[in-house]
Amino acid sequence: MSENIIEIKNLYKIFGNFYAVNDISFNVKKGEIFGFLGANGAGKTTAIKILCGLSYPSKGEGMVAGFDIRKENEKIKQNIGYMSQKFSLYEDLKVWENIYLFGRIYGLSKKEIKLRTELLLKRLNFEDKQDALVSSLPLGWRQKLAFCIANFHSPKVIFLDEPTGGVDPITRRQFWELIHESAQMGTSVFITTHYMDEAEYCDRVSIMVDGKIVVLGTPQELKTKFNVLSMDEVFYIVATKKR
């Protein structure tokens, strides 16, 4: 993996005297699973909004999916997938209606949507659920469907904002199988999570504290650096500033 799908250099987001994002730099390679960790209020969401083309940086530069974060926001949006824990699907629409809607938003043709829908439903064993309202599906099923829809248009990178919150351990494992399948196909995955066992599944991990990226490396590198056995211990040491 040598091609960088995300390149960020000296990025800031400043609100008055408050530095929500304070001089962060990093890159994400093609097909890499990149964990973007930090406690609530660390600046993760603000940074992600910039990367997704939803907000402008105060200072700094960067590229996402080959497009400038300052000048090409709309092109960034067309070449990424995004899934949040709070809102990803329209619950008052049927499964197939959600797939069709997002397919059209992503600019796919009706013929292409039909073909990809058949493959998606088969992949998830959802053939008998295509006419079900999304609101009737268990949370874990909705989350897996939301991920596949975020990946429906074959984006270069998918942003996942705490995608497994509230789901059971079996569903979480299935969800990570989908993530690894996408990464193996060359899609980069940029994920935030509060489950430190999930951080172990990432190729590399960064941890933000007060708007800054304090550490960045593979899970094993970080555990070795702090002489601990788990990412949970790494996170505790870094987030409480007992370094």
PDB file of C-alpha atoms in Angstrom:
ATOM      1  CA  MET A   1       0.000   0.000   0.000  1.00  0.00           C
ATOM      2  CA  SER A   2       1.807   3.147  -1.189  1.00  0.00           C
ATOM      3  CA  GLU A   3      -0.903   5.460  -2.496  1.00  0.00           C
ATOM      4  CA  ASN A   4      -2.203   7.942   0.067  1.00  0.00           C
ATOM      5  CA  ILE A   5      -5.971   8.413  -0.063  1.00  0.00           C
ATOM      6  CA  ILE A   6      -5.834  11.057   2.687  1.00  0.00           C
ATOM      7  CA  GLU A   7      -2.988  13.521   3.193  1.00  0.00           C
ATOM      8  CA  ILE A   8      -3.342  16.149   5.915  1.00  0.00           C
ATOM      9  CA  LYS A   9      -0.680  18.700   6.844  1.00  0.00           C
ATOM     10  CA  ASN A  10      -0.765  21.240   9.705  1.00  0.00           C
ATOM     11  CA  LEU A  11      -4.567  21.300   9.928  1.00  0.00           C
ATOM     12  CA  TYR A  12      -6.328  23.756  12.262  1.00  0.00           C
ATOM     13  CA  LYS A  13      -9.939  24.563  13.080  1.00  0.00           C
ATOM     14  CA  ILE A  14     -10.239  27.609  15.337  1.00  0.00           C
ATOM     15  CA  PHE A  15     -13.367  29.041  16.925  1.00  0.00           C
ATOM     16  CA  GLY A  16     -12.440  32.382  18.477  1.00  0.00           C
ATOM     17  CA  ASN A  17      -9.705  31.507  20.955  1.00  0.00           C
ATOM     18  CA  PHE A  18     -10.571  27.799  20.978  1.00  0.00           C
ATOM     19  CA  TYR A  19      -8.484  25.379  18.916  1.00  0.00           C
ATOM     20  CA  ALA A  20     -10.832  22.461  18.183  1.00  0.00           C
ATOM     21  CA  VAL A  21      -8.215  21.000  15.811  1.00  0.00           C
ATOM     22  CA  ASN A  22      -4.684  22.094  16.589  1.00  0.00           C
ATOM     23  CA  ASP A  23      -1.967  21.460  13.999  1.00  0.00           C
ATOM     24  CA  ILE A  24      -2.589  17.817  13.060  1.00  0.00           C
ATOM     25  CA  SER A  25      -0.790  15.989  10.247  1.00  0.00           C
ATOM     26  CA  PHE A  26      -1.252  12.417   9.037  1.00  0.00           C
ATOM     27  CA  ASN A  27      -1.944  10.273   5.990  1.00  0.00           C
ATOM     28  CA  VAL A  28      -4.082   7.241   5.211  1.00  0.00           C
ATOM     29  CA  LYS A  29      -3.001   4.722   2.587  1.00  0.00           C
ATOM     30  CA  LYS A  30      -5.108   2.940   0.011  1.00  0.00           C
ATOM     31  CA  GLY A  31      -6.804  -0.077   1.574  1.00  0.00           C
ATOM     32  CA  GLU A  32      -5.737   0.916   5.085  1.00  0.00           C
ATOM     33  CA  ILE A  33      -7.987   0.679   8.144  1.00  0.00           C
ATOM     34  CA  PHE A  34      -7.168   3.833  10.107  1.00  0.00           C
ATOM     35  CA  GLY A  35      -8.447   4.247  13.663  1.00  0.00           C
ATOM     36  CA  PHE A  36      -9.101   7.860  14.677  1.00  0.00           C
ATOM     37  CA  LEU A  37      -9.448   7.748  18.452  1.00  0.00           C
ATOM     38  CA  GLY A  38      -9.927  10.225  21.246  1.00  0.00           C
ATOM     39  CA  ALA A  39     -12.146  11.036  24.187  1.00  0.00           C
ATOM     40  CA  ASN A  40     -15.345  13.035  23.712  1.00  0.00           C
ATOM     41  CA  GLY A  41     -14.412  16.626  22.920  1.00  0.00           C
ATOM     42  CA  ALA A  42     -10.943  15.756  21.645  1.00  0.00           C
ATOM     43  CA  GLY A  43     -11.672  17.212  18.197  1.00  0.00           C
ATOM     44  CA  LYS A  44     -12.386  14.057  16.179  1.00  0.00           C
ATOM     45  CA  THR A  45     -15.800  15.088  14.856  1.00  0.00           C
ATOM     46  CA  THR A  46     -14.580  18.548  13.858  1.00  0.00           C
ATOM     47  CA  ALA A  47     -11.664  17.019  11.946  1.00  0.00           C
ATOM     48  CA  ILE A  48     -13.903  14.483  10.230  1.00  0.00           C
ATOM     49  CA  LYS A  49     -16.263  17.240   9.035  1.00  0.00           C
ATOM     50  CA  ILE A  50     -13.315  18.899   7.317  1.00  0.00           C
ATOM     51  CA  LEU A  51     -12.169  15.627   5.744  1.00  0.00           C
ATOM     52  CA  CYS A  52     -15.690  14.934   4.448  1.00  0.00           C
ATOM     53  CA  GLY A  53     -15.991  18.353   2.811  1.00  0.00           C
ATOM     54  CA  LEU A  54     -18.584  19.599   5.305  1.00  0.00           C
ATOM     55  CA  SER A  55     -16.411  22.260   6.928  1.00  0.00           C
ATOM     56  CA  TYR A  56     -13.469  24.443   5.950  1.00  0.00           C
ATOM     57  CA  PRO A  57     -10.187  24.425   7.868  1.00  0.00           C
ATOM     58  CA  SER A  58      -8.945  27.613   9.501  1.00  0.00           C
ATOM     59  CA  LYS A  59      -5.397  26.796   8.427  1.00  0.00           C
ATOM     60  CA  GLY A  60      -3.534  23.914   6.857  1.00  0.00           C
ATOM     61  CA  GLU A  61      -3.847  21.870   3.720  1.00  0.00           C
ATOM     62  CA  GLY A  62      -4.852  18.405   2.655  1.00  0.00           C
ATOM     63  CA  MET A  63      -6.219  16.019   0.066  1.00  0.00           C
ATOM     64  CA  VAL A  64      -8.984  13.446   0.417  1.00  0.00           C
ATOM     65  CA  ALA A  65      -9.545  10.933  -2.397  1.00  0.00           C
ATOM     66  CA  GLY A  66      -7.307  13.114  -4.569  1.00  0.00           C
ATOM     67  CA  PHE A  67      -9.229  16.359  -3.995  1.00  0.00           C
ATOM     68  CA  ASP A  68      -8.283  19.535  -2.139  1.00  0.00           C
ATOM     69  CA  ILE A  69     -10.079  20.007   1.202  1.00  0.00           C
ATOM     70  CA  ARG A  70     -10.228  23.772   0.612  1.00  0.00           C
ATOM     71  CA  LYS A  71     -11.265  23.967  -3.025  1.00  0.00           C
ATOM     72  CA  GLU A  72     -12.993  20.710  -4.013  1.00  0.00           C
ATOM     73  CA  ASN A  73     -15.489  19.909  -1.268  1.00  0.00           C
ATOM     74  CA  GLU A  74     -18.201  18.681  -3.604  1.00  0.00           C
ATOM     75  CA  LYS A  75     -15.834  16.316  -5.398  1.00  0.00           C
ATOM     76  CA  ILE A  76     -14.734  14.931  -2.036  1.00  0.00           C
ATOM     77  CA  LYS A  77     -18.359  14.199  -1.127  1.00  0.00           C
ATOM     78  CA  GLN A  78     -18.851  12.300  -4.388  1.00  0.00           C
ATOM     79  CA  ASN A  79     -15.840  10.056  -3.778  1.00  0.00           C
ATOM     80  CA  ILE A  80     -16.317   9.077  -0.152  1.00  0.00           C
ATOM     81  CA  GLY A  81     -18.782   7.044   1.865  1.00  0.00           C
ATOM     82  CA  TYR A  82     -19.996   8.124   5.290  1.00  0.00           C
ATOM     83  CA  MET A  83     -21.804   6.304   8.070  1.00  0.00           C
ATOM     84  CA  SER A  84     -22.673   7.690  11.484  1.00  0.00           C
ATOM     85  CA  GLN A  85     -24.078   5.930  14.504  1.00  0.00           C
ATOM     86  CA  LYS A  86     -26.984   8.351  14.834  1.00  0.00           C
ATOM     87  CA  PHE A  87     -28.216   8.721  11.254  1.00  0.00           C
ATOM     88  CA  SER A  88     -27.409   6.712   8.161  1.00  0.00           C
ATOM     89  CA  LEU A  89     -30.720   5.369   6.836  1.00  0.00           C
ATOM     90  CA  TYR A  90     -34.300   6.588   6.473  1.00  0.00           C
ATOM     91  CA  GLU A  91     -36.240   4.385   8.869  1.00  0.00           C
ATOM     92  CA  ASP A  92     -39.626   5.153   7.298  1.00  0.00           C
ATOM     93  CA  LEU A  93     -38.460   3.781   3.942  1.00  0.00           C
ATOM     94  CA  LYS A  94     -38.116   0.151   2.933  1.00  0.00           C
ATOM     95  CA  VAL A  95     -34.739  -1.531   2.600  1.00  0.00           C
ATOM     96  CA  TRP A  96     -34.768  -1.410  -1.209  1.00  0.00           C
ATOM     97  CA  GLU A  97     -36.000   2.195  -1.176  1.00  0.00           C
ATOM     98  CA  ASN A  98     -33.029   3.262   0.953  1.00  0.00           C
ATOM     99  CA  ILE A  99     -30.636   1.466  -1.370  1.00  0.00           C
ATOM    100  CA  TYR A 100     -32.232   3.026  -4.451  1.00  0.00           C
ATOM    101  CA  LEU A 101     -32.300   6.520  -2.930  1.00  0.00           C
ATOM    102  CA  PHE A 102     -28.636   6.529  -1.975  1.00  0.00           C
ATOM    103  CA  GLY A 103     -27.690   4.916  -5.267  1.00  0.00           C
ATOM    104  CA  ARG A 104     -29.282   7.825  -7.135  1.00  0.00           C
ATOM    105  CA  ILE A 105     -27.674  10.344  -4.774  1.00  0.00           C
ATOM    106  CA  TYR A 106     -24.313   8.759  -5.566  1.00  0.00           C
ATOM    107  CA  GLY A 107     -25.056   9.171  -9.279  1.00  0.00           C
ATOM    108  CA  LEU A 108     -25.482   5.511 -10.248  1.00  0.00           C
ATOM    109  CA  SER A 109     -27.754   4.521 -13.117  1.00  0.00           C
ATOM    110  CA  LYS A 110     -30.985   2.602 -12.490  1.00  0.00           C
ATOM    111  CA  LYS A 111     -29.479  -0.448 -14.193  1.00  0.00           C
ATOM    112  CA  GLU A 112     -26.349  -0.314 -12.050  1.00  0.00           C
ATOM    113  CA  ILE A 113     -28.397   0.176  -8.888  1.00  0.00           C
ATOM    114  CA  LYS A 114     -30.502  -2.886  -9.709  1.00  0.00           C
ATOM    115  CA  LEU A 115     -27.430  -5.063 -10.225  1.00  0.00           C
ATOM    116  CA  ARG A 116     -25.637  -3.814  -7.122  1.00  0.00           C
ATOM    117  CA  THR A 117     -28.797  -4.131  -5.030  1.00  0.00           C
ATOM    118  CA  GLU A 118     -29.123  -7.810  -5.899  1.00  0.00           C
ATOM    119  CA  LEU A 119     -25.494  -8.398  -4.912  1.00  0.00           C
ATOM    120  CA  LEU A 120     -25.850  -6.413  -1.688  1.00  0.00           C
ATOM    121  CA  LEU A 121     -29.009  -8.202  -0.558  1.00  0.00           C
ATOM    122  CA  LYS A 122     -27.434 -11.575  -1.297  1.00  0.00           C
ATOM    123  CA  ARG A 123     -24.252 -10.646   0.552  1.00  0.00           C
ATOM    124  CA  LEU A 124     -26.237  -9.740   3.668  1.00  0.00           C
ATOM    125  CA  ASN A 125     -28.785 -12.556   3.319  1.00  0.00           C
ATOM    126  CA  PHE A 126     -31.424  -9.842   3.073  1.00  0.00           C
ATOM    127  CA  GLU A 127     -33.306 -11.149   0.017  1.00  0.00           C
ATOM    128  CA  ASP A 128     -36.450 -11.673   2.102  1.00  0.00           C
ATOM    129  CA  LYS A 129     -36.044  -8.300   3.848  1.00  0.00           C
ATOM    130  CA  GLN A 130     -35.965  -5.959   0.848  1.00  0.00           C
ATOM    131  CA  ASP A 131     -39.591  -4.855   1.376  1.00  0.00           C
ATOM    132  CA  ALA A 132     -39.245  -4.447   5.146  1.00  0.00           C
ATOM    133  CA  LEU A 133     -39.221  -0.991   6.694  1.00  0.00           C
ATOM    134  CA  VAL A 134     -35.766  -0.157   8.022  1.00  0.00           C
ATOM    135  CA  SER A 135     -37.363   0.737  11.370  1.00  0.00           C
ATOM    136  CA  SER A 136     -38.454  -2.901  11.749  1.00  0.00           C
ATOM    137  CA  LEU A 137     -34.897  -4.262  11.510  1.00  0.00           C
ATOM    138  CA  PRO A 138     -32.739  -5.004  14.578  1.00  0.00           C
ATOM    139  CA  LEU A 139     -30.041  -2.381  15.202  1.00  0.00           C
ATOM    140  CA  GLY A 140     -27.223  -4.686  14.123  1.00  0.00           C
ATOM    141  CA  TRP A 141     -28.913  -5.396  10.795  1.00  0.00           C
ATOM    142  CA  ARG A 142     -29.491  -1.685  10.208  1.00  0.00           C
ATOM    143  CA  GLN A 143     -25.839  -0.947  10.886  1.00  0.00           C
ATOM    144  CA  LYS A 144     -24.600  -3.626   8.472  1.00  0.00           C
ATOM    145  CA  LEU A 145     -27.016  -2.361   5.823  1.00  0.00           C
ATOM    146  CA  ALA A 146     -25.891   1.227   6.410  1.00  0.00           C
ATOM    147  CA  PHE A 147     -22.256   0.241   5.961  1.00  0.00           C
ATOM    148  CA  CYS A 148     -22.954  -1.549   2.683  1.00  0.00           C
ATOM    149  CA  ILE A 149     -24.922   1.443   1.408  1.00  0.00           C
ATOM    150  CA  ALA A 150     -22.038   3.766   2.348  1.00  0.00           C
ATOM    151  CA  ASN A 151     -19.851   1.463   0.243  1.00  0.00           C
ATOM    152  CA  PHE A 152     -22.467   1.083  -2.509  1.00  0.00           C
ATOM    153  CA  HIS A 153     -20.800   3.417  -5.032  1.00  0.00           C
ATOM    154  CA  SER A 154     -17.295   1.958  -4.496  1.00  0.00           C
ATOM    155  CA  PRO A 155     -15.844   5.058  -2.802  1.00  0.00           C
ATOM    156  CA  LYS A 156     -12.117   5.495  -2.324  1.00  0.00           C
ATOM    157  CA  VAL A 157     -12.567   5.943   1.420  1.00  0.00           C
ATOM    158  CA  ILE A 158     -15.364   5.282   3.921  1.00  0.00           C
ATOM    159  CA  PHE A 159     -15.722   7.332   7.090  1.00  0.00           C
ATOM    160  CA  LEU A 160     -17.312   5.396   9.960  1.00  0.00           C
ATOM    161  CA  ASP A 161     -18.262   7.382  13.053  1.00  0.00           C
ATOM    162  CA  GLU A 162     -18.710   4.927  15.936  1.00  0.00           C
ATOM    163  CA  PRO A 163     -20.550   2.461  13.689  1.00  0.00           C
ATOM    164  CA  THR A 164     -20.836  -0.409  16.190  1.00  0.00           C
ATOM    165  CA  GLY A 165     -22.179   1.487  19.178  1.00  0.00           C
ATOM    166  CA  GLY A 166     -24.946  -0.454  20.903  1.00  0.00           C
ATOM    167  CA  VAL A 167     -24.730  -3.647  18.847  1.00  0.00           C
ATOM    168  CA  ASP A 168     -24.026  -7.105  20.248  1.00  0.00           C
ATOM    169  CA  PRO A 169     -20.567  -8.782  20.074  1.00  0.00           C
ATOM    170  CA  ILE A 170     -21.560 -11.196  17.290  1.00  0.00           C
ATOM    171  CA  THR A 171     -22.836  -8.380  15.087  1.00  0.00           C
ATOM    172  CA  ARG A 172     -19.711  -6.352  15.836  1.00  0.00           C
ATOM    173  CA  ARG A 173     -17.567  -9.234  14.607  1.00  0.00           C
ATOM    174  CA  GLN A 174     -19.672  -9.544  11.436  1.00  0.00           C
ATOM    175  CA  PHE A 175     -19.410  -5.808  10.911  1.00  0.00           C
ATOM    176  CA  TRP A 176     -15.624  -5.955  11.105  1.00  0.00           C
ATOM    177  CA  GLU A 177     -15.608  -8.774   8.582  1.00  0.00           C
ATOM    178  CA  LEU A 178     -17.349  -6.378   6.173  1.00  0.00           C
ATOM    179  CA  ILE A 179     -14.760  -3.696   6.950  1.00  0.00           C
ATOM    180  CA  HIS A 180     -11.854  -6.040   6.238  1.00  0.00           C
ATOM    181  CA  GLU A 181     -13.468  -7.219   3.000  1.00  0.00           C
ATOM    182  CA  SER A 182     -13.744  -3.607   1.817  1.00  0.00           C
ATOM    183  CA  ALA A 183     -10.141  -2.858   2.784  1.00  0.00           C
ATOM    184  CA  GLN A 184      -8.934  -5.936   0.901  1.00  0.00           C
ATOM    185  CA  MET A 185     -10.751  -4.597  -2.176  1.00  0.00           C
ATOM    186  CA  GLY A 186      -8.718  -1.379  -1.892  1.00  0.00           C
ATOM    187  CA  THR A 187     -11.145   0.913  -0.047  1.00  0.00           C
ATOM    188  CA  SER A 188      -9.616   2.878   2.808  1.00  0.00           C
ATOM    189  CA  VAL A 189     -11.591   2.826   6.064  1.00  0.00           C
ATOM    190  CA  PHE A 190     -11.399   5.766   8.467  1.00  0.00           C
ATOM    191  CA  ILE A 191     -13.092   4.777  11.717  1.00  0.00           C
ATOM    192  CA  THR A 192     -13.776   6.246  15.134  1.00  0.00           C
ATOM    193  CA  THR A 193     -14.688   3.941  17.989  1.00  0.00           C
ATOM    194  CA  HIS A 194     -14.825   3.867  21.769  1.00  0.00           C
ATOM    195  CA  TYR A 195     -14.221   0.101  21.793  1.00  0.00           C
ATOM    196  CA  MET A 196     -10.508  -0.349  22.280  1.00  0.00           C
ATOM    197  CA  ASP A 197     -10.639  -4.000  21.229  1.00  0.00           C
ATOM    198  CA  GLU A 198     -11.700  -2.668  17.810  1.00  0.00           C
ATOM    199  CA  ALA A 199      -8.625  -0.465  17.734  1.00  0.00           C
ATOM    200  CA  GLU A 200      -6.622  -3.712  17.669  1.00  0.00           C
ATOM    201  CA  TYR A 201      -8.189  -4.503  14.271  1.00  0.00           C
ATOM    202  CA  CYS A 202      -6.889  -1.292  12.694  1.00  0.00           C
ATOM    203  CA  ASP A 203      -3.706  -1.148  10.628  1.00  0.00           C
ATOM    204  CA  ARG A 204      -2.754   2.120  12.323  1.00  0.00           C
ATOM    205  CA  VAL A 205      -4.256   4.214  15.090  1.00  0.00           C
ATOM    206  CA  SER A 206      -4.044   7.866  16.093  1.00  0.00           C
ATOM    207  CA  ILE A 207      -5.196   9.247  19.441  1.00  0.00           C
ATOM    208  CA  MET A 208      -6.285  12.894  19.786  1.00  0.00           C
ATOM    209  CA  VAL A 209      -6.142  14.889  23.002  1.00  0.00           C
ATOM    210  CA  ASP A 210      -7.306  18.522  23.158  1.00  0.00           C
ATOM    211  CA  GLY A 211      -7.264  18.942  19.392  1.00  0.00           C
ATOM    212  CA  LYS A 212      -3.825  17.408  18.848  1.00  0.00           C
ATOM    213  CA  ILE A 213      -2.770  13.969  17.608  1.00  0.00           C
ATOM    214  CA  VAL A 214      -0.616  12.824  20.509  1.00  0.00           C
ATOM    215  CA  VAL A 215       0.396   9.380  19.233  1.00  0.00           C
ATOM    216  CA  LEU A 216       0.141   7.558  15.908  1.00  0.00           C
ATOM    217  CA  GLY A 217       1.270   4.074  14.939  1.00  0.00           C
ATOM    218  CA  THR A 218       0.266   0.450  14.607  1.00  0.00           C
ATOM    219  CA  PRO A 219      -1.468  -1.063  17.646  1.00  0.00           C
ATOM    220  CA  GLN A 220       1.628  -3.134  18.352  1.00  0.00           C
ATOM    221  CA  GLU A 221       3.936  -0.116  18.086  1.00  0.00           C
ATOM    222  CA  LEU A 222       1.825   1.828  20.566  1.00  0.00           C
ATOM    223  CA  LYS A 223       1.583  -1.065  23.031  1.00  0.00           C
ATOM    224  CA  THR A 224       5.352  -1.483  22.843  1.00  0.00           C
ATOM    225  CA  LYS A 225       5.922   2.267  23.247  1.00  0.00           C
ATOM    226  CA  PHE A 226       3.932   2.358  26.491  1.00  0.00           C
ATOM    227  CA  ASN A 227       4.950  -1.132  27.630  1.00  0.00           C
ATOM    228  CA  VAL A 228       1.350  -2.377  27.992  1.00  0.00           C
ATOM    229  CA  LEU A 229      -0.619  -5.335  26.695  1.00  0.00           C
ATOM    230  CA  SER A 230      -3.759  -3.704  25.296  1.00  0.00           C
ATOM    231  CA  MET A 231      -4.949  -0.650  23.390  1.00  0.00           C
ATOM    232  CA  ASP A 232      -7.297   0.034  26.289  1.00  0.00           C
ATOM    233  CA  GLU A 233      -4.248   0.668  28.478  1.00  0.00           C
ATOM    234  CA  VAL A 234      -2.611   2.790  25.764  1.00  0.00           C
ATOM    235  CA  PHE A 235      -5.729   4.932  25.454  1.00  0.00           C
ATOM    236  CA  TYR A 236      -5.994   5.417  29.208  1.00  0.00           C
ATOM    237  CA  ILE A 237      -2.375   6.519  29.510  1.00  0.00           C
ATOM    238  CA  VAL A 238      -2.600   8.934  26.579  1.00  0.00           C
ATOM    239  CA  ALA A 239      -6.072  10.343  27.275  1.00  0.00           C
ATOM    240  CA  THR A 240      -5.270  11.033  30.928  1.00  0.00           C
ATOM    241  CA  LYS A 241      -1.932  12.586  29.912  1.00  0.00           C
ATOM    242  CA  LYS A 242       0.061  10.259  32.136  1.00  0.00           C
ATOM    243  CA  ARG A 243       2.778   9.879  29.560  1.00  0.00           C
TER     244      ARG A 243
END
